JSON list of C-alpha atoms in Angstrom, two decimals:
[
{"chain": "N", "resi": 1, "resn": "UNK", "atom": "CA", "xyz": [188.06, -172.39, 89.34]},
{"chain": "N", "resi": 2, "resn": "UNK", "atom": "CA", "xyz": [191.78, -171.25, 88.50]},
{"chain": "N", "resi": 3, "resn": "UNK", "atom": "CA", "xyz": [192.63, -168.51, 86.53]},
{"chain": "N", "resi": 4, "resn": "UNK", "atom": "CA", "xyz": [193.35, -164.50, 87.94]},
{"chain": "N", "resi": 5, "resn": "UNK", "atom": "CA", "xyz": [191.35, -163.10, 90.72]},
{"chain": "N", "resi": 6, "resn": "UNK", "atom": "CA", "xyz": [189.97, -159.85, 90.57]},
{"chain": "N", "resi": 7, "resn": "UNK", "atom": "CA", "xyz": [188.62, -156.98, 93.45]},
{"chain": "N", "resi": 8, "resn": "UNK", "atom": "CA", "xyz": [185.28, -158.59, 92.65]},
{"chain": "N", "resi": 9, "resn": "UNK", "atom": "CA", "xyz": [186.40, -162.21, 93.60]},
{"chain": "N", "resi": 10, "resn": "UNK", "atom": "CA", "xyz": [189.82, -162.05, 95.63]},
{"chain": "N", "resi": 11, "resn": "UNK", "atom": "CA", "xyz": [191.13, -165.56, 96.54]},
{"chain": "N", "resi": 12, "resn": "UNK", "atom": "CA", "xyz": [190.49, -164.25, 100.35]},
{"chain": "N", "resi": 13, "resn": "UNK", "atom": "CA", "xyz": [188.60, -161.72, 101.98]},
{"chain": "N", "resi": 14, "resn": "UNK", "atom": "CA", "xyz": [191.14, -161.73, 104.38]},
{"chain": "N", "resi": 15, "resn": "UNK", "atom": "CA", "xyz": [192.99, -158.45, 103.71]},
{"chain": "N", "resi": 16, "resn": "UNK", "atom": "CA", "xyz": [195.78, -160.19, 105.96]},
{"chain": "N", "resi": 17, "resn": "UNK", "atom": "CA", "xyz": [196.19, -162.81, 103.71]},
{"chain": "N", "resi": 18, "resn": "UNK", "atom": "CA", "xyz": [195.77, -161.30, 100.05]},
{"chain": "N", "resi": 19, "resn": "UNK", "atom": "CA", "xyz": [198.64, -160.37, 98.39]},
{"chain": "N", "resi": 20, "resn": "UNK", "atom": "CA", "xyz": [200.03, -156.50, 98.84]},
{"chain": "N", "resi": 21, "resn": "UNK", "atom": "CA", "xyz": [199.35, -153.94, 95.96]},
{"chain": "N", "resi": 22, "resn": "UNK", "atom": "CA", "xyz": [201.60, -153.03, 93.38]},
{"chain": "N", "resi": 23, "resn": "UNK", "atom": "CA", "xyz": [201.70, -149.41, 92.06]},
{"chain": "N", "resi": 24, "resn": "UNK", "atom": "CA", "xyz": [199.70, -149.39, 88.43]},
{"chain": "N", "resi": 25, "resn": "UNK", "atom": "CA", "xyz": [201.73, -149.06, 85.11]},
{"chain": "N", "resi": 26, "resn": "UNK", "atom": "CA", "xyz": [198.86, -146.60, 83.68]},
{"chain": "N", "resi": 27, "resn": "UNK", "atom": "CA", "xyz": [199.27, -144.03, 86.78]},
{"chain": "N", "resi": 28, "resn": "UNK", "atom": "CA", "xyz": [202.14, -141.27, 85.99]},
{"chain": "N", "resi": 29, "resn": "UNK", "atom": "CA", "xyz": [205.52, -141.54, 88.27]},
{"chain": "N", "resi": 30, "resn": "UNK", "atom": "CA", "xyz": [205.23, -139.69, 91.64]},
{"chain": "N", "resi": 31, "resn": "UNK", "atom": "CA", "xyz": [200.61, -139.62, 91.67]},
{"chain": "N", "resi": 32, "resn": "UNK", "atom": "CA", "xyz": [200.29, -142.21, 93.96]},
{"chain": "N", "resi": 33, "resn": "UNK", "atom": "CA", "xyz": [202.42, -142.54, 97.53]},
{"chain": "N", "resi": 34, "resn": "UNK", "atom": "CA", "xyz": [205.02, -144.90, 97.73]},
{"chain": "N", "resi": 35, "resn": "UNK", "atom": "CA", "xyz": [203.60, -148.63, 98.50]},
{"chain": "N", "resi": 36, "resn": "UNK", "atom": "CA", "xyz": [206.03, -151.32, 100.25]},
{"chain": "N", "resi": 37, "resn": "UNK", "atom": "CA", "xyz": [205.67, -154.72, 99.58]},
{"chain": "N", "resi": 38, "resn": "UNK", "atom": "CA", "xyz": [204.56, -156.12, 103.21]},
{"chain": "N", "resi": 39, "resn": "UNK", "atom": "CA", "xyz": [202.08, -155.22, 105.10]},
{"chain": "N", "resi": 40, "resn": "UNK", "atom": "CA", "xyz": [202.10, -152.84, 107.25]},
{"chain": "N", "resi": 41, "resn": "UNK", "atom": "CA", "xyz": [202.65, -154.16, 111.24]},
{"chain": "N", "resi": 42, "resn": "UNK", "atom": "CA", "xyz": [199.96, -151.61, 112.33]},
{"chain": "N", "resi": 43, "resn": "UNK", "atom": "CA", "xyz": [197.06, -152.79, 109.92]},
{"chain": "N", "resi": 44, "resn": "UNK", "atom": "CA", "xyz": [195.48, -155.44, 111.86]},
{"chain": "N", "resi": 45, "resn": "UNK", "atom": "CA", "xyz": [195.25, -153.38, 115.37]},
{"chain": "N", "resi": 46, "resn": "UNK", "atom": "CA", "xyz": [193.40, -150.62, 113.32]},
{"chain": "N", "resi": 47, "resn": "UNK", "atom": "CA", "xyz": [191.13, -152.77, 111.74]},
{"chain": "N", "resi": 48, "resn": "UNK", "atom": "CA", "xyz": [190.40, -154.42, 114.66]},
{"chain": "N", "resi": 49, "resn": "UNK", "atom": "CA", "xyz": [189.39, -151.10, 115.89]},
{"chain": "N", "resi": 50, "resn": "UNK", "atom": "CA", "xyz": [187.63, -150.11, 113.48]},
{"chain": "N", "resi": 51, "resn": "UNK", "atom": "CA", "xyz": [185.76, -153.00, 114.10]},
{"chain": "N", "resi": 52, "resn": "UNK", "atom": "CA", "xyz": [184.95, -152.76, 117.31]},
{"chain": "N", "resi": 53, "resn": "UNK", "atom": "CA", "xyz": [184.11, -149.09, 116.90]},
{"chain": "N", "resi": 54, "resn": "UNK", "atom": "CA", "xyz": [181.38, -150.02, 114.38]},
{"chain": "N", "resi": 55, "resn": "UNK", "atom": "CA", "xyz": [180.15, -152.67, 116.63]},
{"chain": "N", "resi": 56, "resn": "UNK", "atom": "CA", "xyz": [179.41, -150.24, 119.62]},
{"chain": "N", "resi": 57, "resn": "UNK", "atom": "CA", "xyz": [177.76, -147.85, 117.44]},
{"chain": "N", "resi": 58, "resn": "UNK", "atom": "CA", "xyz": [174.33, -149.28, 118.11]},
{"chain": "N", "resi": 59, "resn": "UNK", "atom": "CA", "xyz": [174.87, -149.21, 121.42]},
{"chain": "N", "resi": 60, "resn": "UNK", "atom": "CA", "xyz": [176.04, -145.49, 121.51]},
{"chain": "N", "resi": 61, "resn": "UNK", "atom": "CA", "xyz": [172.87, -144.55, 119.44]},
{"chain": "N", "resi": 62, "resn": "UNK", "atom": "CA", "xyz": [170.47, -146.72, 121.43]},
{"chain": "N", "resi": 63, "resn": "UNK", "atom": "CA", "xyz": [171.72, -144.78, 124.33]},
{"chain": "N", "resi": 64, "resn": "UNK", "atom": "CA", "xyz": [170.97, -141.36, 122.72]},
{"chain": "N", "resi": 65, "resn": "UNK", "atom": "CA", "xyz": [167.64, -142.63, 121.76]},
{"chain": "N", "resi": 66, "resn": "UNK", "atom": "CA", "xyz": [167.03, -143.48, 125.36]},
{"chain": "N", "resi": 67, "resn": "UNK", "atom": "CA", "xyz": [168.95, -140.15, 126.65]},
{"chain": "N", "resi": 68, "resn": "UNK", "atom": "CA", "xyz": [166.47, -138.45, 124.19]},
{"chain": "N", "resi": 69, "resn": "UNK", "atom": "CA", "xyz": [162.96, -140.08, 125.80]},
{"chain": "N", "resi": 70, "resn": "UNK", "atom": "CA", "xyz": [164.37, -139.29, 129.07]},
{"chain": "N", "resi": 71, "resn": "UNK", "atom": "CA", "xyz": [164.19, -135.95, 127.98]},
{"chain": "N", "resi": 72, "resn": "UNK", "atom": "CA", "xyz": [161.36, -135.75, 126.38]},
{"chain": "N", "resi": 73, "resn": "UNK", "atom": "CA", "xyz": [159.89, -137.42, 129.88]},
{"chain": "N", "resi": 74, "resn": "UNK", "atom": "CA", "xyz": [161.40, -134.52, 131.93]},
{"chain": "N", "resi": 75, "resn": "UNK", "atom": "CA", "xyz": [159.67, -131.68, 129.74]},
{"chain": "N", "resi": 76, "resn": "UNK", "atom": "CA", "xyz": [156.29, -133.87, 130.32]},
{"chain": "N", "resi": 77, "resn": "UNK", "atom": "CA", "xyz": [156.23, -133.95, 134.01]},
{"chain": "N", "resi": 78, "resn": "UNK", "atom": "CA", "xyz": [155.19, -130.06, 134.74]},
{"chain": "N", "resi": 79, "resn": "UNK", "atom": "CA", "xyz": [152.19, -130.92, 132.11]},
{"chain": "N", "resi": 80, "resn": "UNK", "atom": "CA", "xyz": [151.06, -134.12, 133.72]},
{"chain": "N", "resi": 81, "resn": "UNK", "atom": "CA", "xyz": [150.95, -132.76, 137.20]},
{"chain": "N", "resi": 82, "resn": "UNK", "atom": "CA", "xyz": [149.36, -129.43, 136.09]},
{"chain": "N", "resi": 83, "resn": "UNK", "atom": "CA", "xyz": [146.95, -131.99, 134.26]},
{"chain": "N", "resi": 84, "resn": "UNK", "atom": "CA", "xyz": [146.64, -134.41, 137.60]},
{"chain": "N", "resi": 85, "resn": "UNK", "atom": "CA", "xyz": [146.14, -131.01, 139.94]},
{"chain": "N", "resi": 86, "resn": "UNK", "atom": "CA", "xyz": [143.37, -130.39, 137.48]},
{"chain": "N", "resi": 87, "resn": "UNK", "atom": "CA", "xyz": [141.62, -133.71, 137.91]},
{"chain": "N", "resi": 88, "resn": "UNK", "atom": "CA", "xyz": [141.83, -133.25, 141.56]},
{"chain": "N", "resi": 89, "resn": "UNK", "atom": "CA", "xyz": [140.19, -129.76, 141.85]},
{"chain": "N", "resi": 90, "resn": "UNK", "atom": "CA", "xyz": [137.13, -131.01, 139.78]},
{"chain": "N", "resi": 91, "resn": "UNK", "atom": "CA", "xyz": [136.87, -134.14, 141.99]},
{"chain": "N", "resi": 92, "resn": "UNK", "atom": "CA", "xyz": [137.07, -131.50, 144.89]},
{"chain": "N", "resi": 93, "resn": "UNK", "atom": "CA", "xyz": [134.25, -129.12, 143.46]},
{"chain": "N", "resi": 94, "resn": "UNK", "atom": "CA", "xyz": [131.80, -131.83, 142.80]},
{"chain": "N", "resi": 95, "resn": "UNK", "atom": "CA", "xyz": [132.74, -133.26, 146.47]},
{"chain": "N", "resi": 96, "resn": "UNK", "atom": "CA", "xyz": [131.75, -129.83, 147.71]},
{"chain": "N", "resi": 97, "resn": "UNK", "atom": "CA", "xyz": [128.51, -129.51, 145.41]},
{"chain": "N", "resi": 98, "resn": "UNK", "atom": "CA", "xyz": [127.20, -132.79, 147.04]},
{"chain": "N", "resi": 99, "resn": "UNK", "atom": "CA", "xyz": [127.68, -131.77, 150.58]},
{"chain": "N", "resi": 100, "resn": "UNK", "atom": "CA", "xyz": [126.09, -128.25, 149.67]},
{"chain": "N", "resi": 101, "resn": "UNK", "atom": "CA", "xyz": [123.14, -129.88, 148.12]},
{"chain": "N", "resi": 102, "resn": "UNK", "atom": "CA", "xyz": [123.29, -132.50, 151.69]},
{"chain": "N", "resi": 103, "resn": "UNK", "atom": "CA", "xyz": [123.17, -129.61, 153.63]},
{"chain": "N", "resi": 104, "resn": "UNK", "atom": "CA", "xyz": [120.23, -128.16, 151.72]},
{"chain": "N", "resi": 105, "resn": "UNK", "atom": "CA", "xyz": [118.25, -131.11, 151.93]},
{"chain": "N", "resi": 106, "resn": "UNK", "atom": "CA", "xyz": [118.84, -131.69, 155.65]},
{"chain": "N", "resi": 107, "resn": "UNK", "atom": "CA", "xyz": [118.10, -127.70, 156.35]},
{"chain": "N", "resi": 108, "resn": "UNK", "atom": "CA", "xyz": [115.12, -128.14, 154.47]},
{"chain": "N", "resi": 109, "resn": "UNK", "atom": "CA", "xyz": [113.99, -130.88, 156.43]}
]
């Protein structure tokens, strides 16, 4: 397929490698900065950057959502050993009703 390219379907996706953007005819002098025609020697360090920024940010919210549970974990403890103290003093009381009621029998007796 010759013919132009547009934004839609460059020649490249490589912004590296597609040619450098000339000012527009339509736009009035002085509305748009200045553009040079090379690239800038920055470009590809910051985009690189940008890359790798975007790559970690599953990681960094992974790591909140795990920093969050912890959390949430902490503020459960105090409930689950109020709960578990609970538990144990109703195991305890029917402990002591069955060595009342042993008692009882063997007084009886």
């Amino acid at each position: 397929m010759t013919g132009h390219r547009t934004i839609d379907a460059p020649h490249t996706h490589d912004p590296r490698k597609q040619a450098p953007m000339k000012p527009s005819t339509h736009e009035p002098a002085g509305s748009l900065p200045a553009t040079r025609d090379f690239p800038l020697t920055g470009a590809p360090e910051v985009r690189q950057n940008r890359t790798r920024e975007m790559q970690l940010i599953p990681e960094a919210m992974a790591r909140a959502h795990m920093h969050e549970r912890l959390r949430e974990a902490e503020l459960a403890r105090p409930a689950l050993r109020v709960v578990a103290a609970r538990r144990m003093q109703r195991r305890a009381e029917r402990a002591s009703m069955r060595a009342r009621r042993a008692l009882a029998l063997a007084v009886m007796q």
